[in-house]
């Protein structure tokens, strides 16, 4: 049975996106005061239930689609993934793209196709690996400039690899710029603007609540050096710029507008 909700809770539930924007914009100082009053614990739980219901609806509709695809085109590779997770106050906020904690960056990846044996893989991987995995499955050679690699290739030791992530926030006005490297059980999150870092043992602290930078400074330094090297490689990467891109004509710009 659903708990009784206050009028404020009901308003937030009916306009969850409005509540989300109001909450985040106030938290990051983009507006002076809240337009929505704070909701109760029951109201927060209601928003979680609504989110779960959306996921359940999508899951059932996706099942219909996949059943039809497999019936008509059984020789199909199916890849299901997400671009981000969603925070529900695990680190004091809600929404996505505002942090690099687990609830926002760890998403499912499902690969299904003829010849693939069922198995569950708990190791973290990068979305950069998705395209190389698809072309590898299709027997097409990858672009040598791609940073990602085929997840299905023999010899990969996923548990030994580094995984990186970065966010500039859902809007440039937020002034967010976080970067992350995850290796084994250790995860380093760095504020790229201030340079401050946090270190988490994700085996003992799955919710990433206890910062261990002060107790394991050597590990934090090693991961920071790795992150710096990655950033340098990204800055020098041949695909970072497109020098041969054709400039847009003014007429085409107006058409786009």
PDB file of C-alpha atoms in Angstrom:
ATOM      1  CA  UNK A   1       0.000   0.000   0.000  1.00  0.00           C
ATOM      2  CA  UNK A   2       1.327   3.436  -0.935  1.00  0.00           C
ATOM      3  CA  UNK A   3       1.897   5.756   2.020  1.00  0.00           C
ATOM      4  CA  UNK A   4      -0.117   8.947   2.213  1.00  0.00           C
ATOM      5  CA  UNK A   5       1.745  11.773   0.505  1.00  0.00           C
ATOM      6  CA  UNK A   6       1.704  15.435   1.422  1.00  0.00           C
ATOM      7  CA  UNK A   7       0.537  18.054  -1.058  1.00  0.00           C
ATOM      8  CA  UNK A   8       4.188  18.976  -1.637  1.00  0.00           C
ATOM      9  CA  UNK A   9       5.082  15.334  -2.331  1.00  0.00           C
ATOM     10  CA  UNK A  10       2.190  14.985  -4.777  1.00  0.00           C
ATOM     11  CA  UNK A  11       3.290  18.092  -6.647  1.00  0.00           C
ATOM     12  CA  UNK A  12       6.834  16.770  -6.965  1.00  0.00           C
ATOM     13  CA  UNK A  13       5.568  13.366  -8.109  1.00  0.00           C
ATOM     14  CA  UNK A  14       3.393  14.941 -10.815  1.00  0.00           C
ATOM     15  CA  UNK A  15       6.239  17.157 -12.064  1.00  0.00           C
ATOM     16  CA  UNK A  16       9.325  15.124 -11.226  1.00  0.00           C
ATOM     17  CA  UNK A  17      11.446  16.762 -13.935  1.00  0.00           C
ATOM     18  CA  UNK A  18      10.496  20.221 -12.664  1.00  0.00           C
ATOM     19  CA  UNK A  19      11.360  19.155  -9.120  1.00  0.00           C
ATOM     20  CA  UNK A  20      14.682  17.711 -10.297  1.00  0.00           C
ATOM     21  CA  UNK A  21      15.712  20.881 -12.131  1.00  0.00           C
ATOM     22  CA  UNK A  22      14.630  23.063  -9.227  1.00  0.00           C
ATOM     23  CA  UNK A  23      16.600  20.936  -6.749  1.00  0.00           C
ATOM     24  CA  UNK A  24      19.789  20.795  -8.821  1.00  0.00           C
ATOM     25  CA  UNK A  25      19.744  24.431  -9.970  1.00  0.00           C
ATOM     26  CA  UNK A  26      19.414  25.596  -6.377  1.00  0.00           C
ATOM     27  CA  UNK A  27      22.097  23.193  -5.123  1.00  0.00           C
ATOM     28  CA  UNK A  28      24.591  24.555  -7.663  1.00  0.00           C
ATOM     29  CA  UNK A  29      23.698  28.189  -7.059  1.00  0.00           C
ATOM     30  CA  UNK A  30      22.035  28.850 -10.407  1.00  0.00           C
ATOM     31  CA  UNK A  31      18.921  30.178  -8.722  1.00  0.00           C
ATOM     32  CA  UNK A  32      18.492  31.949  -5.407  1.00  0.00           C
ATOM     33  CA  UNK A  33      15.752  29.871  -3.831  1.00  0.00           C
ATOM     34  CA  UNK A  34      13.659  26.771  -4.328  1.00  0.00           C
ATOM     35  CA  UNK A  35      10.356  26.896  -6.178  1.00  0.00           C
ATOM     36  CA  UNK A  36       9.462  23.498  -4.726  1.00  0.00           C
ATOM     37  CA  UNK A  37       9.386  22.871  -1.015  1.00  0.00           C
ATOM     38  CA  UNK A  38      11.510  19.986   0.272  1.00  0.00           C
ATOM     39  CA  UNK A  39       9.728  16.648   0.042  1.00  0.00           C
ATOM     40  CA  UNK A  40       9.396  14.075   2.809  1.00  0.00           C
ATOM     41  CA  UNK A  41      11.162  10.691   2.960  1.00  0.00           C
ATOM     42  CA  UNK A  42       7.902   9.204   1.638  1.00  0.00           C
ATOM     43  CA  UNK A  43       8.009  11.680  -1.239  1.00  0.00           C
ATOM     44  CA  UNK A  44      11.591  10.707  -2.078  1.00  0.00           C
ATOM     45  CA  UNK A  45      10.593   7.061  -2.083  1.00  0.00           C
ATOM     46  CA  UNK A  46       7.677   7.887  -4.387  1.00  0.00           C
ATOM     47  CA  UNK A  47      10.083   9.408  -6.932  1.00  0.00           C
ATOM     48  CA  UNK A  48      12.202   6.260  -6.746  1.00  0.00           C
ATOM     49  CA  UNK A  49       9.128   4.096  -7.323  1.00  0.00           C
ATOM     50  CA  UNK A  50       8.102   6.209 -10.326  1.00  0.00           C
ATOM     51  CA  UNK A  51      11.603   5.803 -11.778  1.00  0.00           C
ATOM     52  CA  UNK A  52      11.437   2.038 -11.198  1.00  0.00           C
ATOM     53  CA  UNK A  53       8.045   1.980 -12.921  1.00  0.00           C
ATOM     54  CA  UNK A  54       9.484   3.770 -15.957  1.00  0.00           C
ATOM     55  CA  UNK A  55      12.294   1.207 -16.110  1.00  0.00           C
ATOM     56  CA  UNK A  56       9.797  -1.647 -15.802  1.00  0.00           C
ATOM     57  CA  UNK A  57       7.634  -0.242 -18.596  1.00  0.00           C
ATOM     58  CA  UNK A  58      10.637   0.170 -20.897  1.00  0.00           C
ATOM     59  CA  UNK A  59      11.766  -3.354 -20.052  1.00  0.00           C
ATOM     60  CA  UNK A  60       8.404  -4.833 -21.055  1.00  0.00           C
ATOM     61  CA  UNK A  61       8.262  -2.825 -24.297  1.00  0.00           C
ATOM     62  CA  UNK A  62      11.845  -3.743 -25.128  1.00  0.00           C
ATOM     63  CA  UNK A  63      10.960  -7.420 -24.627  1.00  0.00           C
ATOM     64  CA  UNK A  64       8.241  -7.078 -27.264  1.00  0.00           C
ATOM     65  CA  UNK A  65      10.663  -5.483 -29.689  1.00  0.00           C
ATOM     66  CA  UNK A  66      13.408  -8.059 -29.135  1.00  0.00           C
ATOM     67  CA  UNK A  67      10.970 -10.967 -29.466  1.00  0.00           C
ATOM     68  CA  UNK A  68       9.955  -9.639 -32.876  1.00  0.00           C
ATOM     69  CA  UNK A  69      13.544  -9.022 -33.977  1.00  0.00           C
ATOM     70  CA  UNK A  70      14.621 -12.531 -33.000  1.00  0.00           C
ATOM     71  CA  UNK A  71      11.573 -14.047 -34.676  1.00  0.00           C
ATOM     72  CA  UNK A  72      12.113 -12.274 -37.995  1.00  0.00           C
ATOM     73  CA  UNK A  73      15.898 -11.805 -37.919  1.00  0.00           C
ATOM     74  CA  UNK A  74      17.485 -14.473 -35.698  1.00  0.00           C
ATOM     75  CA  UNK A  75      20.966 -13.748 -37.056  1.00  0.00           C
ATOM     76  CA  UNK A  76      21.119 -10.395 -35.231  1.00  0.00           C
ATOM     77  CA  UNK A  77      23.634  -9.019 -32.749  1.00  0.00           C
ATOM     78  CA  UNK A  78      21.831  -7.139 -29.976  1.00  0.00           C
ATOM     79  CA  UNK A  79      23.645  -4.679 -27.710  1.00  0.00           C
ATOM     80  CA  UNK A  80      21.847  -2.954 -24.829  1.00  0.00           C
ATOM     81  CA  UNK A  81      23.571  -0.252 -22.799  1.00  0.00           C
ATOM     82  CA  UNK A  82      22.967   3.103 -21.136  1.00  0.00           C
ATOM     83  CA  UNK A  83      24.744   6.441 -21.120  1.00  0.00           C
ATOM     84  CA  UNK A  84      24.343   7.080 -17.386  1.00  0.00           C
ATOM     85  CA  UNK A  85      22.693   5.993 -14.177  1.00  0.00           C
ATOM     86  CA  UNK A  86      20.597   8.094 -11.826  1.00  0.00           C
ATOM     87  CA  UNK A  87      21.275   9.373  -8.326  1.00  0.00           C
ATOM     88  CA  UNK A  88      18.537   9.429  -5.708  1.00  0.00           C
ATOM     89  CA  UNK A  89      20.275  11.276  -2.865  1.00  0.00           C
ATOM     90  CA  UNK A  90      23.052   8.694  -2.387  1.00  0.00           C
ATOM     91  CA  UNK A  91      25.534  11.597  -2.327  1.00  0.00           C
ATOM     92  CA  UNK A  92      23.194  14.408  -1.406  1.00  0.00           C
ATOM     93  CA  UNK A  93      21.698  15.164  -4.785  1.00  0.00           C
ATOM     94  CA  UNK A  94      19.595  13.638  -7.537  1.00  0.00           C
ATOM     95  CA  UNK A  95      19.755  13.302 -11.299  1.00  0.00           C
ATOM     96  CA  UNK A  96      22.809  12.513 -13.409  1.00  0.00           C
ATOM     97  CA  UNK A  97      26.055  13.950 -14.812  1.00  0.00           C
ATOM     98  CA  UNK A  98      26.727  15.765 -11.523  1.00  0.00           C
ATOM     99  CA  UNK A  99      29.142  13.216  -9.995  1.00  0.00           C
ATOM    100  CA  UNK A 100      31.152  10.143 -10.991  1.00  0.00           C
ATOM    101  CA  UNK A 101      29.961   7.926  -8.168  1.00  0.00           C
ATOM    102  CA  UNK A 102      28.696   4.415  -8.857  1.00  0.00           C
ATOM    103  CA  UNK A 103      24.998   5.261  -9.006  1.00  0.00           C
ATOM    104  CA  UNK A 104      25.619   7.647 -11.896  1.00  0.00           C
ATOM    105  CA  UNK A 105      28.315   5.868 -13.938  1.00  0.00           C
ATOM    106  CA  UNK A 106      27.857   2.127 -13.485  1.00  0.00           C
ATOM    107  CA  UNK A 107      25.307   0.945 -16.048  1.00  0.00           C
ATOM    108  CA  UNK A 108      24.442  -2.447 -17.549  1.00  0.00           C
ATOM    109  CA  UNK A 109      25.866  -3.736 -20.813  1.00  0.00           C
ATOM    110  CA  UNK A 110      24.157  -6.693 -22.489  1.00  0.00           C
ATOM    111  CA  UNK A 111      25.525  -8.355 -25.639  1.00  0.00           C
ATOM    112  CA  UNK A 112      23.494 -11.138 -27.243  1.00  0.00           C
ATOM    113  CA  UNK A 113      23.959 -12.827 -30.597  1.00  0.00           C
ATOM    114  CA  UNK A 114      24.421 -16.109 -32.442  1.00  0.00           C
ATOM    115  CA  UNK A 115      27.445 -18.039 -31.224  1.00  0.00           C
ATOM    116  CA  UNK A 116      27.773 -16.186 -27.916  1.00  0.00           C
ATOM    117  CA  UNK A 117      27.598 -18.382 -24.815  1.00  0.00           C
ATOM    118  CA  UNK A 118      25.586 -17.007 -21.858  1.00  0.00           C
ATOM    119  CA  UNK A 119      27.716 -15.667 -19.020  1.00  0.00           C
ATOM    120  CA  UNK A 120      27.721 -12.842 -16.502  1.00  0.00           C
ATOM    121  CA  UNK A 121      30.778 -10.592 -16.263  1.00  0.00           C
ATOM    122  CA  UNK A 122      31.183  -8.477 -13.130  1.00  0.00           C
ATOM    123  CA  UNK A 123      34.266  -6.555 -14.296  1.00  0.00           C
ATOM    124  CA  UNK A 124      33.844  -2.896 -15.160  1.00  0.00           C
ATOM    125  CA  UNK A 125      34.441  -1.960 -18.781  1.00  0.00           C
ATOM    126  CA  UNK A 126      34.265   1.211 -20.858  1.00  0.00           C
ATOM    127  CA  UNK A 127      31.649   2.324 -23.366  1.00  0.00           C
ATOM    128  CA  UNK A 128      34.644   2.916 -25.664  1.00  0.00           C
ATOM    129  CA  UNK A 129      34.802  -0.882 -26.011  1.00  0.00           C
ATOM    130  CA  UNK A 130      31.301  -1.243 -27.483  1.00  0.00           C
ATOM    131  CA  UNK A 131      32.018  -0.307 -31.116  1.00  0.00           C
ATOM    132  CA  UNK A 132      35.270  -2.349 -31.331  1.00  0.00           C
ATOM    133  CA  UNK A 133      33.346  -5.309 -29.871  1.00  0.00           C
ATOM    134  CA  UNK A 134      30.624  -5.009 -32.517  1.00  0.00           C
ATOM    135  CA  UNK A 135      33.032  -4.762 -35.457  1.00  0.00           C
ATOM    136  CA  UNK A 136      35.102  -7.599 -34.000  1.00  0.00           C
ATOM    137  CA  UNK A 137      32.022  -9.815 -33.804  1.00  0.00           C
ATOM    138  CA  UNK A 138      31.229  -8.952 -37.427  1.00  0.00           C
ATOM    139  CA  UNK A 139      34.758  -9.839 -38.479  1.00  0.00           C
ATOM    140  CA  UNK A 140      35.680  -6.289 -39.445  1.00  0.00           C
ATOM    141  CA  UNK A 141      39.063  -4.869 -38.484  1.00  0.00           C
ATOM    142  CA  UNK A 142      38.915  -2.010 -35.935  1.00  0.00           C
ATOM    143  CA  UNK A 143      40.220   1.467 -36.585  1.00  0.00           C
ATOM    144  CA  UNK A 144      43.769   1.445 -35.137  1.00  0.00           C
ATOM    145  CA  UNK A 145      43.141   4.879 -33.633  1.00  0.00           C
ATOM    146  CA  UNK A 146      40.276   3.681 -31.457  1.00  0.00           C
ATOM    147  CA  UNK A 147      41.045   3.608 -27.746  1.00  0.00           C
ATOM    148  CA  UNK A 148      38.484   0.905 -27.007  1.00  0.00           C
ATOM    149  CA  UNK A 149      39.103  -2.798 -27.616  1.00  0.00           C
ATOM    150  CA  UNK A 150      37.037  -5.872 -28.415  1.00  0.00           C
ATOM    151  CA  UNK A 151      35.547  -7.234 -25.192  1.00  0.00           C
ATOM    152  CA  UNK A 152      35.140 -10.673 -26.762  1.00  0.00           C
ATOM    153  CA  UNK A 153      38.769 -10.948 -27.884  1.00  0.00           C
ATOM    154  CA  UNK A 154      40.857 -13.745 -26.402  1.00  0.00           C
ATOM    155  CA  UNK A 155      43.365 -12.819 -23.740  1.00  0.00           C
ATOM    156  CA  UNK A 156      41.734  -9.699 -22.301  1.00  0.00           C
ATOM    157  CA  UNK A 157      42.148  -9.440 -18.529  1.00  0.00           C
ATOM    158  CA  UNK A 158      39.364  -7.043 -17.638  1.00  0.00           C
ATOM    159  CA  UNK A 159      40.111  -7.159 -13.914  1.00  0.00           C
ATOM    160  CA  UNK A 160      43.568  -5.679 -14.568  1.00  0.00           C
ATOM    161  CA  UNK A 161      42.463  -2.796 -16.788  1.00  0.00           C
ATOM    162  CA  UNK A 162      41.919   0.882 -16.002  1.00  0.00           C
ATOM    163  CA  UNK A 163      38.490   2.415 -16.582  1.00  0.00           C
ATOM    164  CA  UNK A 164      38.096   6.164 -17.064  1.00  0.00           C
ATOM    165  CA  UNK A 165      35.185   8.563 -16.962  1.00  0.00           C
ATOM    166  CA  UNK A 166      34.566  12.297 -17.092  1.00  0.00           C
ATOM    167  CA  UNK A 167      31.651  14.697 -16.703  1.00  0.00           C
ATOM    168  CA  UNK A 168      31.173  18.404 -17.294  1.00  0.00           C
ATOM    169  CA  UNK A 169      27.692  18.347 -15.815  1.00  0.00           C
ATOM    170  CA  UNK A 170      24.271  18.491 -17.446  1.00  0.00           C
ATOM    171  CA  UNK A 171      24.760  22.189 -18.222  1.00  0.00           C
ATOM    172  CA  UNK A 172      27.894  24.310 -18.639  1.00  0.00           C
ATOM    173  CA  UNK A 173      26.461  26.800 -16.120  1.00  0.00           C
ATOM    174  CA  UNK A 174      27.019  24.251 -13.351  1.00  0.00           C
ATOM    175  CA  UNK A 175      30.790  24.623 -13.558  1.00  0.00           C
ATOM    176  CA  UNK A 176      31.236  20.881 -13.012  1.00  0.00           C
ATOM    177  CA  UNK A 177      34.334  19.091 -14.289  1.00  0.00           C
ATOM    178  CA  UNK A 178      35.081  15.768 -12.623  1.00  0.00           C
ATOM    179  CA  UNK A 179      37.326  12.982 -13.894  1.00  0.00           C
ATOM    180  CA  UNK A 180      37.772   9.438 -12.642  1.00  0.00           C
ATOM    181  CA  UNK A 181      39.999   6.393 -12.931  1.00  0.00           C
ATOM    182  CA  UNK A 182      39.040   2.975 -11.561  1.00  0.00           C
ATOM    183  CA  UNK A 183      41.520   0.119 -11.238  1.00  0.00           C
ATOM    184  CA  UNK A 184      40.757  -3.052  -9.356  1.00  0.00           C
ATOM    185  CA  UNK A 185      39.091  -2.082  -6.106  1.00  0.00           C
ATOM    186  CA  UNK A 186      40.470   1.466  -6.110  1.00  0.00           C
ATOM    187  CA  UNK A 187      38.614   4.429  -7.550  1.00  0.00           C
ATOM    188  CA  UNK A 188      39.975   7.975  -7.712  1.00  0.00           C
ATOM    189  CA  UNK A 189      37.672  10.930  -8.416  1.00  0.00           C
ATOM    190  CA  UNK A 190      39.303  14.297  -9.090  1.00  0.00           C
ATOM    191  CA  UNK A 191      37.802  17.742  -9.405  1.00  0.00           C
ATOM    192  CA  UNK A 192      39.604  18.914 -12.539  1.00  0.00           C
ATOM    193  CA  UNK A 193      39.096  22.560 -11.615  1.00  0.00           C
ATOM    194  CA  UNK A 194      40.272  22.558  -8.011  1.00  0.00           C
ATOM    195  CA  UNK A 195      42.582  19.520  -8.252  1.00  0.00           C
ATOM    196  CA  UNK A 196      41.116  17.976  -5.102  1.00  0.00           C
ATOM    197  CA  UNK A 197      40.817  14.197  -5.114  1.00  0.00           C
ATOM    198  CA  UNK A 198      38.913  11.465  -3.322  1.00  0.00           C
ATOM    199  CA  UNK A 199      39.880   7.808  -3.120  1.00  0.00           C
ATOM    200  CA  UNK A 200      37.504   4.907  -2.486  1.00  0.00           C
ATOM    201  CA  UNK A 201      37.915   1.201  -1.829  1.00  0.00           C
ATOM    202  CA  UNK A 202      34.924  -0.040  -3.826  1.00  0.00           C
ATOM    203  CA  UNK A 203      35.159  -3.554  -2.405  1.00  0.00           C
ATOM    204  CA  UNK A 204      34.752  -2.520   1.237  1.00  0.00           C
ATOM    205  CA  UNK A 205      32.821   0.666   0.492  1.00  0.00           C
ATOM    206  CA  UNK A 206      30.446  -0.023  -2.388  1.00  0.00           C
ATOM    207  CA  UNK A 207      28.470   3.166  -1.696  1.00  0.00           C
ATOM    208  CA  UNK A 208      31.667   5.252  -1.976  1.00  0.00           C
ATOM    209  CA  UNK A 209      31.136   7.177   1.239  1.00  0.00           C
ATOM    210  CA  UNK A 210      34.585   6.957   2.893  1.00  0.00           C
ATOM    211  CA  UNK A 211      37.395   9.007   1.340  1.00  0.00           C
ATOM    212  CA  UNK A 212      40.747   7.234   1.848  1.00  0.00           C
ATOM    213  CA  UNK A 213      43.112   9.773   0.272  1.00  0.00           C
ATOM    214  CA  UNK A 214      44.703  10.611   3.629  1.00  0.00           C
ATOM    215  CA  UNK A 215      45.235   6.962   4.595  1.00  0.00           C
ATOM    216  CA  UNK A 216      46.450   5.736   1.168  1.00  0.00           C
ATOM    217  CA  UNK A 217      48.216   8.760  -0.401  1.00  0.00           C
ATOM    218  CA  UNK A 218      50.578   6.522  -2.407  1.00  0.00           C
ATOM    219  CA  UNK A 219      47.704   4.806  -4.207  1.00  0.00           C
ATOM    220  CA  UNK A 220      46.023   8.158  -4.820  1.00  0.00           C
ATOM    221  CA  UNK A 221      49.245   9.535  -6.362  1.00  0.00           C
ATOM    222  CA  UNK A 222      49.692   6.505  -8.620  1.00  0.00           C
ATOM    223  CA  UNK A 223      46.142   6.746  -9.909  1.00  0.00           C
ATOM    224  CA  UNK A 224      46.477  10.508 -10.398  1.00  0.00           C
ATOM    225  CA  UNK A 225      49.598   9.962 -12.528  1.00  0.00           C
ATOM    226  CA  UNK A 226      47.701   7.389 -14.590  1.00  0.00           C
ATOM    227  CA  UNK A 227      44.852   9.865 -15.050  1.00  0.00           C
ATOM    228  CA  UNK A 228      47.299  12.586 -16.116  1.00  0.00           C
ATOM    229  CA  UNK A 229      48.830  10.238 -18.691  1.00  0.00           C
ATOM    230  CA  UNK A 230      45.421   9.419 -20.065  1.00  0.00           C
ATOM    231  CA  UNK A 231      44.519  13.092 -20.351  1.00  0.00           C
ATOM    232  CA  UNK A 232      47.765  13.812 -22.179  1.00  0.00           C
ATOM    233  CA  UNK A 233      47.113  10.957 -24.596  1.00  0.00           C
ATOM    234  CA  UNK A 234      43.620  12.346 -25.218  1.00  0.00           C
ATOM    235  CA  UNK A 235      44.986  15.824 -25.922  1.00  0.00           C
ATOM    236  CA  UNK A 236      47.434  14.407 -28.463  1.00  0.00           C
ATOM    237  CA  UNK A 237      45.018  11.905 -30.017  1.00  0.00           C
ATOM    238  CA  UNK A 238      44.767  12.228 -33.833  1.00  0.00           C
ATOM    239  CA  UNK A 239      40.965  12.023 -33.716  1.00  0.00           C
ATOM    240  CA  UNK A 240      40.648  14.875 -31.208  1.00  0.00           C
ATOM    241  CA  UNK A 241      40.357  17.424 -34.029  1.00  0.00           C
ATOM    242  CA  UNK A 242      39.030  17.234 -37.562  1.00  0.00           C
ATOM    243  CA  UNK A 243      41.321  19.454 -39.681  1.00  0.00           C
ATOM    244  CA  UNK A 244      39.701  18.298 -42.928  1.00  0.00           C
ATOM    245  CA  UNK A 245      36.156  19.161 -41.841  1.00  0.00           C
ATOM    246  CA  UNK A 246      34.318  21.234 -44.425  1.00  0.00           C
ATOM    247  CA  UNK A 247      33.175  24.600 -43.022  1.00  0.00           C
ATOM    248  CA  UNK A 248      29.424  25.199 -43.000  1.00  0.00           C
ATOM    249  CA  UNK A 249      28.068  27.758 -45.417  1.00  0.00           C
ATOM    250  CA  UNK A 250      26.016  30.624 -44.039  1.00  0.00           C
ATOM    251  CA  UNK A 251      23.009  29.357 -45.978  1.00  0.00           C
ATOM    252  CA  UNK A 252      23.317  25.928 -44.313  1.00  0.00           C
ATOM    253  CA  UNK A 253      23.697  27.540 -40.887  1.00  0.00           C
ATOM    254  CA  UNK A 254      20.455  29.416 -41.429  1.00  0.00           C
ATOM    255  CA  UNK A 255      18.740  26.186 -42.502  1.00  0.00           C
ATOM    256  CA  UNK A 256      19.876  24.565 -39.268  1.00  0.00           C
ATOM    257  CA  UNK A 257      18.494  27.477 -37.255  1.00  0.00           C
TER     258      UNK A 257
END
